PDB file of C-alpha atoms in Angstrom:
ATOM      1  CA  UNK J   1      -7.964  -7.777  -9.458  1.00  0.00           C
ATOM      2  CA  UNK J   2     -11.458  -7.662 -11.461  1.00  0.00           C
ATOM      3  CA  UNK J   3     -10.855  -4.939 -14.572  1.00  0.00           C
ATOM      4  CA  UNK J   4     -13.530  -3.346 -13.362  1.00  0.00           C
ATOM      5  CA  UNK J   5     -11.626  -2.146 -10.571  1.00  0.00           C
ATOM      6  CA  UNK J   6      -9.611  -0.251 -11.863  1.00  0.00           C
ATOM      7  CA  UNK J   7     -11.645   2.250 -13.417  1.00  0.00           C
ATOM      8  CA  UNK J   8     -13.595   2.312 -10.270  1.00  0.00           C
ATOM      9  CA  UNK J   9     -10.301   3.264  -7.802  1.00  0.00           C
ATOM     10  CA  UNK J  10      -9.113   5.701 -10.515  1.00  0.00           C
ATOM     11  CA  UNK J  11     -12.431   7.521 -10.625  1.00  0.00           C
ATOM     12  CA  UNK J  12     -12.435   7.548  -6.453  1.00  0.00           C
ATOM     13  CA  UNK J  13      -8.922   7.612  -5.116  1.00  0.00           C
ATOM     14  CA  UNK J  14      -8.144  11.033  -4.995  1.00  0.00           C
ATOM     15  CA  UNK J  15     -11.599  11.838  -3.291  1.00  0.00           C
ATOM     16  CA  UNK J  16     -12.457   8.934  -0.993  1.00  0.00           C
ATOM     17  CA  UNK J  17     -11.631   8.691   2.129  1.00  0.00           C
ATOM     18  CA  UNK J  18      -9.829   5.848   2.745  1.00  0.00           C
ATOM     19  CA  UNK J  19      -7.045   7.056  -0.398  1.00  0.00           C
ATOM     20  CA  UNK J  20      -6.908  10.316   1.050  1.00  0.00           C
ATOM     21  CA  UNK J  21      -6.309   8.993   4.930  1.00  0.00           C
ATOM     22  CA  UNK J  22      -3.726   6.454   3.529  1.00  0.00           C
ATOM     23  CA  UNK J  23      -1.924   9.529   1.730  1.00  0.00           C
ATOM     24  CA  UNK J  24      -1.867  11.401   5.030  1.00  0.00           C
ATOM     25  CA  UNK J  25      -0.399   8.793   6.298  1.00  0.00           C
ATOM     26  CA  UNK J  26       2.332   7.463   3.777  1.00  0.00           C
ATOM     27  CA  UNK J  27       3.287  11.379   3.579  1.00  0.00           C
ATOM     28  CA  UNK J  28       3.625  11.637   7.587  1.00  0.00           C
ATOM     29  CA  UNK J  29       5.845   8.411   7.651  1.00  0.00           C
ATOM     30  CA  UNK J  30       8.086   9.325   4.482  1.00  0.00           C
ATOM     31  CA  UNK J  31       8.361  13.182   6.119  1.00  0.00           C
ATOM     32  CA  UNK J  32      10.064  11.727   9.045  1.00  0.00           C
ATOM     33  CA  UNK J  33      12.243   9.166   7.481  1.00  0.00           C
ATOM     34  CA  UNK J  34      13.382  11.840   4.835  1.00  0.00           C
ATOM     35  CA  UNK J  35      12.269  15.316   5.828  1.00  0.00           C
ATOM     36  CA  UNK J  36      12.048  18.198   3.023  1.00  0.00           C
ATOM     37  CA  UNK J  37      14.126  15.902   0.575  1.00  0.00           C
ATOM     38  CA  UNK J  38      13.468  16.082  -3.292  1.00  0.00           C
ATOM     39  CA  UNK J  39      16.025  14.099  -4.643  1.00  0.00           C
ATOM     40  CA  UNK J  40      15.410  10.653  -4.334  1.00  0.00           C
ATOM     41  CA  UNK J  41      15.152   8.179  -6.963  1.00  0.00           C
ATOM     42  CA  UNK J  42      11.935   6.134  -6.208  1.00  0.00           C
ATOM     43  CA  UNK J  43      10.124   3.171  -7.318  1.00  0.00           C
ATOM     44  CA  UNK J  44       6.571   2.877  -7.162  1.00  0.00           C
ATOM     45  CA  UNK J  45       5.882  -1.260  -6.956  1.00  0.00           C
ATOM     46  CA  UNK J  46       2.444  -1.803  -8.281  1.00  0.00           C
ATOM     47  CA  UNK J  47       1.248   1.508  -9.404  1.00  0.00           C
ATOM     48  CA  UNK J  48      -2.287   0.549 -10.170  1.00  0.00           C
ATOM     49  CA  UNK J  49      -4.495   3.810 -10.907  1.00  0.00           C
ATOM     50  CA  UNK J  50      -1.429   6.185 -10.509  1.00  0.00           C
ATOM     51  CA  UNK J  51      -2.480   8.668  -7.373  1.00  0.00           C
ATOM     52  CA  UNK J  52       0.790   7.747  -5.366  1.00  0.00           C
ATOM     53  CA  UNK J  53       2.898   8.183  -8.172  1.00  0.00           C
ATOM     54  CA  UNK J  54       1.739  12.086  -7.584  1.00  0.00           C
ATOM     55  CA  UNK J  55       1.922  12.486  -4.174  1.00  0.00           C
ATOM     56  CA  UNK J  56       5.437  10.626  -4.173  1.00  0.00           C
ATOM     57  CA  UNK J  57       7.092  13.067  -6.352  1.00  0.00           C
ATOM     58  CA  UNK J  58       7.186  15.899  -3.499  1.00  0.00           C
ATOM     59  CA  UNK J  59       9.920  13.489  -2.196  1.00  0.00           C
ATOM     60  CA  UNK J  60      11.806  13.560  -6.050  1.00  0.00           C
ATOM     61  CA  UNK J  61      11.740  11.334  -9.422  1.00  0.00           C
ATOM     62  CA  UNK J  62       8.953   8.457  -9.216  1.00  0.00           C
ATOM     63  CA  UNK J  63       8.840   5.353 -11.472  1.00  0.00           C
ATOM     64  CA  UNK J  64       6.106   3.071 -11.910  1.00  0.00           C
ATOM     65  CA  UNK J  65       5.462   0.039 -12.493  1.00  0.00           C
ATOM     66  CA  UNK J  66       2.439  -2.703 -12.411  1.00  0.00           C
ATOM     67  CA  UNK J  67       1.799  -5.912 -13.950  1.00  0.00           C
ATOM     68  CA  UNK J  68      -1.762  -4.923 -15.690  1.00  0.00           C
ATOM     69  CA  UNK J  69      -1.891  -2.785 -18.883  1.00  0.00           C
ATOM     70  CA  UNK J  70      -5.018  -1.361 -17.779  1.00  0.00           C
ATOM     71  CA  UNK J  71      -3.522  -0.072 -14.517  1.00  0.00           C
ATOM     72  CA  UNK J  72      -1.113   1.381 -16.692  1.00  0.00           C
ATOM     73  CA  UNK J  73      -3.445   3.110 -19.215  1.00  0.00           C
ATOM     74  CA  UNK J  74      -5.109   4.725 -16.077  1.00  0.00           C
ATOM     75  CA  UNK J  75      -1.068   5.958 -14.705  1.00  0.00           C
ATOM     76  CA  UNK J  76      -0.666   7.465 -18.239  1.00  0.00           C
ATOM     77  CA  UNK J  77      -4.383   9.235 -17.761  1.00  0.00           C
ATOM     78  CA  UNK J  78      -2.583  11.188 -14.910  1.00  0.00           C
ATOM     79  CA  UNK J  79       0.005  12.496 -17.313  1.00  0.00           C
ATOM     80  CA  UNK J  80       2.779   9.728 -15.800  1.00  0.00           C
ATOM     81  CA  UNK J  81       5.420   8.754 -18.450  1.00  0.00           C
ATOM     82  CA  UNK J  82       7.827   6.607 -16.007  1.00  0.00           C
ATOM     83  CA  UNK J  83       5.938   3.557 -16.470  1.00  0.00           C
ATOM     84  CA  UNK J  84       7.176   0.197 -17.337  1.00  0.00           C
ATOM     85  CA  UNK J  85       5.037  -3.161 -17.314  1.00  0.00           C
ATOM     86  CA  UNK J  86       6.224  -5.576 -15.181  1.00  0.00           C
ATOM     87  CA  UNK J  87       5.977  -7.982 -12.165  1.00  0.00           C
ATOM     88  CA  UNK J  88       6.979  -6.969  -8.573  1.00  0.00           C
ATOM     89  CA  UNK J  89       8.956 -10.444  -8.450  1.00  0.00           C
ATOM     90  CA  UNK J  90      11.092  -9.429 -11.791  1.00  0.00           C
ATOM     91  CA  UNK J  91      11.642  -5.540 -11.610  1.00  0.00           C
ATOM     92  CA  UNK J  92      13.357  -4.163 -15.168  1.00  0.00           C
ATOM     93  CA  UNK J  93      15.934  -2.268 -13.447  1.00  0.00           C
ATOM     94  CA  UNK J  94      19.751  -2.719 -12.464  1.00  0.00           C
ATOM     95  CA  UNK J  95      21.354  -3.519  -8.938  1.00  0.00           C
ATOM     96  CA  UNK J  96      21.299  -0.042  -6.761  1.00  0.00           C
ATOM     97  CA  UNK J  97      18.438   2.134  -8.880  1.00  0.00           C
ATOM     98  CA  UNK J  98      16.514   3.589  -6.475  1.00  0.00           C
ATOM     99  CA  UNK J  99      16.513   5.239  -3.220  1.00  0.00           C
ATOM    100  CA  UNK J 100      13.343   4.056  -1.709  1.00  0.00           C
ATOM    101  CA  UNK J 101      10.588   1.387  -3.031  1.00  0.00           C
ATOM    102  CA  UNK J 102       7.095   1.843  -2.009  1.00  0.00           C
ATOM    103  CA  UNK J 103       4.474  -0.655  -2.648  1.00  0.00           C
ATOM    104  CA  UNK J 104       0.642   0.138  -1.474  1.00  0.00           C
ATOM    105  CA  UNK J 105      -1.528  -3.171  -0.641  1.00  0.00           C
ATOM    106  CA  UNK J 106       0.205  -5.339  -3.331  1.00  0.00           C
ATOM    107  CA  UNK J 107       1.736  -8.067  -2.189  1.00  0.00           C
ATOM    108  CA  UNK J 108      -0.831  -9.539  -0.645  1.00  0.00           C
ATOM    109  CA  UNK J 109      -2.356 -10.347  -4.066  1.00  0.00           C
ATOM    110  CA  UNK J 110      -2.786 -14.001  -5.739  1.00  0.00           C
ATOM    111  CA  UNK J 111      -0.411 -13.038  -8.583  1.00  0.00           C
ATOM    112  CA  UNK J 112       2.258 -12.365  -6.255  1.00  0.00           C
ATOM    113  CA  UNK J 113       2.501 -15.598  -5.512  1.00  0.00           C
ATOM    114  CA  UNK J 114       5.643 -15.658  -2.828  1.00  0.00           C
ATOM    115  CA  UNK J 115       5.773 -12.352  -1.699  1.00  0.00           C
ATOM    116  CA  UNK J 116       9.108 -12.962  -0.871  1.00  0.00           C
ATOM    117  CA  UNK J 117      10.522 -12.900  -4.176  1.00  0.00           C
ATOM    118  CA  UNK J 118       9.650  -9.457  -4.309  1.00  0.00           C
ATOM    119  CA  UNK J 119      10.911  -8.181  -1.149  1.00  0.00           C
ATOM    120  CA  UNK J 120      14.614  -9.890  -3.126  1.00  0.00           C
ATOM    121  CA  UNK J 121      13.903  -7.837  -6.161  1.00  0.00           C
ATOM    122  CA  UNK J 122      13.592  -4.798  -3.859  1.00  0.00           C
ATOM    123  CA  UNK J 123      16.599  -5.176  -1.996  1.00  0.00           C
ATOM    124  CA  UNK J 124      18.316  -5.935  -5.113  1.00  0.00           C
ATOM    125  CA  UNK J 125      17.139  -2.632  -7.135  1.00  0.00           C
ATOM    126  CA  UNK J 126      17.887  -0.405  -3.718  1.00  0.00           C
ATOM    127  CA  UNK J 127      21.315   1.400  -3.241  1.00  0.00           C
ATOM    128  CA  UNK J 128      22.945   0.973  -0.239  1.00  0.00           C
ATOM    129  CA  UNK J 129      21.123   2.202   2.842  1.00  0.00           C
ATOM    130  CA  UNK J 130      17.661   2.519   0.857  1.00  0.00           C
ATOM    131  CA  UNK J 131      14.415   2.156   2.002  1.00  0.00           C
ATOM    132  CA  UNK J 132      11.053  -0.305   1.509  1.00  0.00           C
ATOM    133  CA  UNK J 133       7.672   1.167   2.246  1.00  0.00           C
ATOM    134  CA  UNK J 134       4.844  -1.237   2.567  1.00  0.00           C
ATOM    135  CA  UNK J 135       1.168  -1.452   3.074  1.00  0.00           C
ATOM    136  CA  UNK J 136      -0.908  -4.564   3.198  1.00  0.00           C
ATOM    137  CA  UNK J 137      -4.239  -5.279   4.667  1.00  0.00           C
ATOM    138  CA  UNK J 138      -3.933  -6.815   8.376  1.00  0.00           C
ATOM    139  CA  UNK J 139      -5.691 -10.016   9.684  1.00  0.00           C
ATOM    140  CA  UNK J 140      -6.952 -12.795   8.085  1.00  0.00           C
ATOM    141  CA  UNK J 141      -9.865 -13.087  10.063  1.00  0.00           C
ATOM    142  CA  UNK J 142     -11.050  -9.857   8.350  1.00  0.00           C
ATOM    143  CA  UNK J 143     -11.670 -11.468   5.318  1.00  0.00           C
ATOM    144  CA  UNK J 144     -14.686 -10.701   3.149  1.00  0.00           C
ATOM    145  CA  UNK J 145     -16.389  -9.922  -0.053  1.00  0.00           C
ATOM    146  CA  UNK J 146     -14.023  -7.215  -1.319  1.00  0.00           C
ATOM    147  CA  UNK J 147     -11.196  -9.958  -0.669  1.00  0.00           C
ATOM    148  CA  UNK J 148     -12.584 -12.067  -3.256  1.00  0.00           C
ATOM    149  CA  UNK J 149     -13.312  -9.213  -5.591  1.00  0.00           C
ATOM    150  CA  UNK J 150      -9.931  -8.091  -5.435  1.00  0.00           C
ATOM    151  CA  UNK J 151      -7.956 -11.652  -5.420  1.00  0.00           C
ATOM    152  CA  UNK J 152      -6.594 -11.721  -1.760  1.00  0.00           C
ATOM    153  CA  UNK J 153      -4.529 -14.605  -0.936  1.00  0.00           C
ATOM    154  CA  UNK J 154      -3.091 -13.327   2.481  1.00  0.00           C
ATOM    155  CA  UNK J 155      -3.278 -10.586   4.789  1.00  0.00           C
ATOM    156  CA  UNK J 156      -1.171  -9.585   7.511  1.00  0.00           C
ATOM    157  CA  UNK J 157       0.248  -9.158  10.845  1.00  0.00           C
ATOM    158  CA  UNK J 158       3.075  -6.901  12.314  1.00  0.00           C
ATOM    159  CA  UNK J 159       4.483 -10.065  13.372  1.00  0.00           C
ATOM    160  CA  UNK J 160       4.408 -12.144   9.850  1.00  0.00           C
ATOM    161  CA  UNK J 161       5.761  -8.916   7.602  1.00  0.00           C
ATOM    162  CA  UNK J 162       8.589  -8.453  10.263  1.00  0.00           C
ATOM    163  CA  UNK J 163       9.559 -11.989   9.739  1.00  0.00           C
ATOM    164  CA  UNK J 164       9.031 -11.432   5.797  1.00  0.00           C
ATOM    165  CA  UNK J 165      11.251  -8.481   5.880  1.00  0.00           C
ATOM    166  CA  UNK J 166      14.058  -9.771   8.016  1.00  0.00           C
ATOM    167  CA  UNK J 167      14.370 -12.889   6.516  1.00  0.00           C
ATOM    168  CA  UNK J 168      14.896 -11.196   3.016  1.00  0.00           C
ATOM    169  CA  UNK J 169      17.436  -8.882   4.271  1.00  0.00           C
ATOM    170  CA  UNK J 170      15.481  -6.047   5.463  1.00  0.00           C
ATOM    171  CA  UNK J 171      15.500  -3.992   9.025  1.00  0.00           C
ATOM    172  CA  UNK J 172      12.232  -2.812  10.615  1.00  0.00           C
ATOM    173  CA  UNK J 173      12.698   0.899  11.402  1.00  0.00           C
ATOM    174  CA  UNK J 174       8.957   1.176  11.440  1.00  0.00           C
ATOM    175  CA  UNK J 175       6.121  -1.407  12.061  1.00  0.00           C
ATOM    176  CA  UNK J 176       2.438  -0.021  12.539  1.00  0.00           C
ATOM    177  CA  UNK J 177      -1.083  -0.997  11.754  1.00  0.00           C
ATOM    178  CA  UNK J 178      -2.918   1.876  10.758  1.00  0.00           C
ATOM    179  CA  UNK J 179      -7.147   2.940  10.417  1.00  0.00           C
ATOM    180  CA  UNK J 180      -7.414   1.838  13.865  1.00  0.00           C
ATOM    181  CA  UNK J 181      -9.837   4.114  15.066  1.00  0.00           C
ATOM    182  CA  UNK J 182     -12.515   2.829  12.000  1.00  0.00           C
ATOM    183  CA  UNK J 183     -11.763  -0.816  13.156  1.00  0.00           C
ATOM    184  CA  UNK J 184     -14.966  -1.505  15.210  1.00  0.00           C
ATOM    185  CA  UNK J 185     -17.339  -0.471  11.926  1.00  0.00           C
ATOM    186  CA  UNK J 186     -15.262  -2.414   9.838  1.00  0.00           C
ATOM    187  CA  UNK J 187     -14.715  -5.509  11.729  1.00  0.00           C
ATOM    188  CA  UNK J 188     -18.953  -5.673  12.413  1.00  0.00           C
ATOM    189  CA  UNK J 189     -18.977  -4.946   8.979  1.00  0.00           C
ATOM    190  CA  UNK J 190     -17.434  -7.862   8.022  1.00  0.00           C
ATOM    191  CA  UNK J 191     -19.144  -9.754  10.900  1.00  0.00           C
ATOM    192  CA  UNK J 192     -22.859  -8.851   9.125  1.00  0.00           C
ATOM    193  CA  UNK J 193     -21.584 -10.004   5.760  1.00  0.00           C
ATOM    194  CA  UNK J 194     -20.732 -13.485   6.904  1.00  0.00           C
ATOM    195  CA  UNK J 195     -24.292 -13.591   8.311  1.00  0.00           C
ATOM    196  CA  UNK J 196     -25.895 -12.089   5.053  1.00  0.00           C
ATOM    197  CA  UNK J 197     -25.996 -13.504   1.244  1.00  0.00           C
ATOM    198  CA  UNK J 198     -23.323 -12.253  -0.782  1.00  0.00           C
ATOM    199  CA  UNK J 199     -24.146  -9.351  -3.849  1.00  0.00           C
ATOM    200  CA  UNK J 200     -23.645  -9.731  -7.332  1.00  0.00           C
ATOM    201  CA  UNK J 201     -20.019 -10.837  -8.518  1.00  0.00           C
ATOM    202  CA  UNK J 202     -17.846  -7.916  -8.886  1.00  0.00           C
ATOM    203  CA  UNK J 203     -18.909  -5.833  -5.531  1.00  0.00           C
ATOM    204  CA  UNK J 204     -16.489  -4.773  -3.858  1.00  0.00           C
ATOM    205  CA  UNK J 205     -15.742  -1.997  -0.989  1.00  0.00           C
ATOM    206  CA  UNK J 206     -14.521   0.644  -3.006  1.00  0.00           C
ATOM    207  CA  UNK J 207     -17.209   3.114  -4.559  1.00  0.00           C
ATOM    208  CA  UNK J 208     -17.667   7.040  -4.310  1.00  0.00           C
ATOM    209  CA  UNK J 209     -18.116   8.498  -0.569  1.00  0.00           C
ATOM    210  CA  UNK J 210     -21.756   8.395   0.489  1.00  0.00           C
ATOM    211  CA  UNK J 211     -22.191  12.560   0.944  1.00  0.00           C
ATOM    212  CA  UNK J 212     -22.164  11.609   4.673  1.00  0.00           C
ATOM    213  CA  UNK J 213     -19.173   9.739   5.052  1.00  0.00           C
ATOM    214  CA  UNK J 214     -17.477  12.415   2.953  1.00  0.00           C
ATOM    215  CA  UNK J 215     -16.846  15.060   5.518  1.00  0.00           C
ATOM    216  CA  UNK J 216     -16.446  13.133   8.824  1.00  0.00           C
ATOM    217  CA  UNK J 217     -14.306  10.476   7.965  1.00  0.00           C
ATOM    218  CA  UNK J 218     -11.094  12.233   6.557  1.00  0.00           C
ATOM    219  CA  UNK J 219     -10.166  14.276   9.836  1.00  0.00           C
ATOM    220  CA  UNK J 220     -10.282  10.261  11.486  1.00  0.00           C
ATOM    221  CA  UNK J 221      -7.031   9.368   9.324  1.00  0.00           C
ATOM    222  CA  UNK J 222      -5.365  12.876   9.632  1.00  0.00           C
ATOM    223  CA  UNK J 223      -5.575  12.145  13.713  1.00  0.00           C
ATOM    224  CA  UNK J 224      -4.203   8.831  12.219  1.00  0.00           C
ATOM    225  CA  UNK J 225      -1.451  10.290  10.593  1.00  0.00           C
ATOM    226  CA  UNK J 226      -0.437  13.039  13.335  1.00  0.00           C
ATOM    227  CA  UNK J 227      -0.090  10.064  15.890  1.00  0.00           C
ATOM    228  CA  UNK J 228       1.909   8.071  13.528  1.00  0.00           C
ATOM    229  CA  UNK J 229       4.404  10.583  13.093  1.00  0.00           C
ATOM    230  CA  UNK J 230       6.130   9.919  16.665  1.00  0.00           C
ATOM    231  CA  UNK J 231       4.132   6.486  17.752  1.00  0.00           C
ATOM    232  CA  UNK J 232       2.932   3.390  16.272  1.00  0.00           C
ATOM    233  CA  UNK J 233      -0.712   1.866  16.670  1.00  0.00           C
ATOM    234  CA  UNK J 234      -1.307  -1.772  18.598  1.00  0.00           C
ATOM    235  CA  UNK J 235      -3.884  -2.535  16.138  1.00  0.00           C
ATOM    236  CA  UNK J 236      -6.107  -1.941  12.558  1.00  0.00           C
ATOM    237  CA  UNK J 237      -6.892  -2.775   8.929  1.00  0.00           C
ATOM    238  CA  UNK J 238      -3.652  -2.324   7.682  1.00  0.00           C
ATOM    239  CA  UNK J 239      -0.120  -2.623   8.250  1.00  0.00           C
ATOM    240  CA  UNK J 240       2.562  -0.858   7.346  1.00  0.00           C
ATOM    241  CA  UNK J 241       6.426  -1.072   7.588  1.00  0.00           C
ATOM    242  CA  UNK J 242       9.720   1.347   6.791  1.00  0.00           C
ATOM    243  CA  UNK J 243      12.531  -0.936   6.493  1.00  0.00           C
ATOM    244  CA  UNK J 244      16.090  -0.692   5.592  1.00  0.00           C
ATOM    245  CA  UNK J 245      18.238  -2.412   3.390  1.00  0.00           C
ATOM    246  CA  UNK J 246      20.819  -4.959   5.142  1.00  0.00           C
ATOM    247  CA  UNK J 247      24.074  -5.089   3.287  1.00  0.00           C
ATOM    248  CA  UNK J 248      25.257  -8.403   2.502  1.00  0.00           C
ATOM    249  CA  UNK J 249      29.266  -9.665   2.263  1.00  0.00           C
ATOM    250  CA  UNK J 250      28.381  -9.736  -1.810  1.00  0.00           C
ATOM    251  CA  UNK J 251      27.361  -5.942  -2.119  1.00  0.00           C
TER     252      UNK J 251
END
């Protein structure tokens, strides 16, 4: 991701839309895989700015980690001391640490490289019966400027991160996309940029809420997150699994 970035999601995630919708929603799908629970041990996998590392802790002690030292500075900003640099594909941490692993539109990244080394580091660093939470942007058709800006190498379908997650010894108790009711806007969006010349280097989608996207657009991803609670959605700009860890014969 651009440096630049960074300081741009930390000055915006905990206002803008889109953060706040995706909260609603990670809440509404942790609250009914764990309920009022405070006592897990959980592992934040690619922290970058540090908001989930807040909203996580409702559900008990939250670690962080992320590759950049910038994303970092920005998680210590927010008063977070659990920190450690590292890479997604080589966690720091024993066999059985953690409860549940989250990681927020991370994988998809260039640095990843095979996002299936990380999924192995996950299981590895989950006790038995623990959880992977996962959100990655859907469709690779729905590429366009902000991919670039932010160093996409692959998006997703429900189909391809089921297969990621099964192969690497995972079971899909959950398999959704999610913002499906923004799709249309977005998808012409991205339809209008292919037909348009592209800004300056280092544009990219996220930026503060226009004061009249600010108000209608939250409600949207709270009827998001309501209807995600008992059903999934056949369709949107992201996807997002709750899987379970597999036991193997060695564990």
């Amino acid at each position: 991701m651009d440096p630049s970035e960074y300081q741009t999601i930390y000055t915006v995630e905990d206002r803008h839309w889109w953060y706040t919708g995706m909260r609603r929603i990670t809440l509404a799908l942790l609250d009914e895989a764990y309920g009022p629970r405070a006592d897990l041990d959980i592992l934040d996998a690619g922290s970058g700015a540090g908001a989930a590392l807040g909203y996580l802790a409702r559900f008990g002690r939250v670690t962080g980690i992320d590759y950049s030292p910038l994303a970092l500075h920005f998680c210590h900003a927010r008063a977070h001391s659990r920190l450690a640099q590292a890479s997604v594909t080589a966690l720091p941490f024993a066999p059985a640490s953690f409860d549940l692993v989250t990681s927020f539109d991370v994988l998809y990244h260039r640095a990843v490289g095979d996002p299936g080394d990380a999924l192995r580091d996950f299981h590895r660093v989950l006790r038995p019966g623990g959880r992977v939470l996962l959100r990655l942007p859907a469709y690779d058709w729905l590429r366009g400027r902000h991919d670039t800006v932010i160093h996409t190498a692959r998006r997703f379908t429900t189909s391809r991160l089921s297969d990621m997650l099964c192969e690497n010894g995972f079971s899909i108790e959950r398999l959704t996309y999610a913002n499906t009711l923004l799709f249309p806007a977005a998808a012409a969006k991205r339809l209008l940029e292919s037909l348009f010349p592209a800004p300056p280097p280092g544009h990219s989608d996220v930026a503060p809420n226009p004061p009249w996207l600010a108000t209608p657009l939250p409600p949207v991803l709270g009827v998001e997150a309501a209807w995600l609670r008992r059903r999934d959605l056949p369709f949107g700009l992201s996807v997002i699994a709750v899987a379970r860890k597999v036991m193997t014969n060695d564990e």
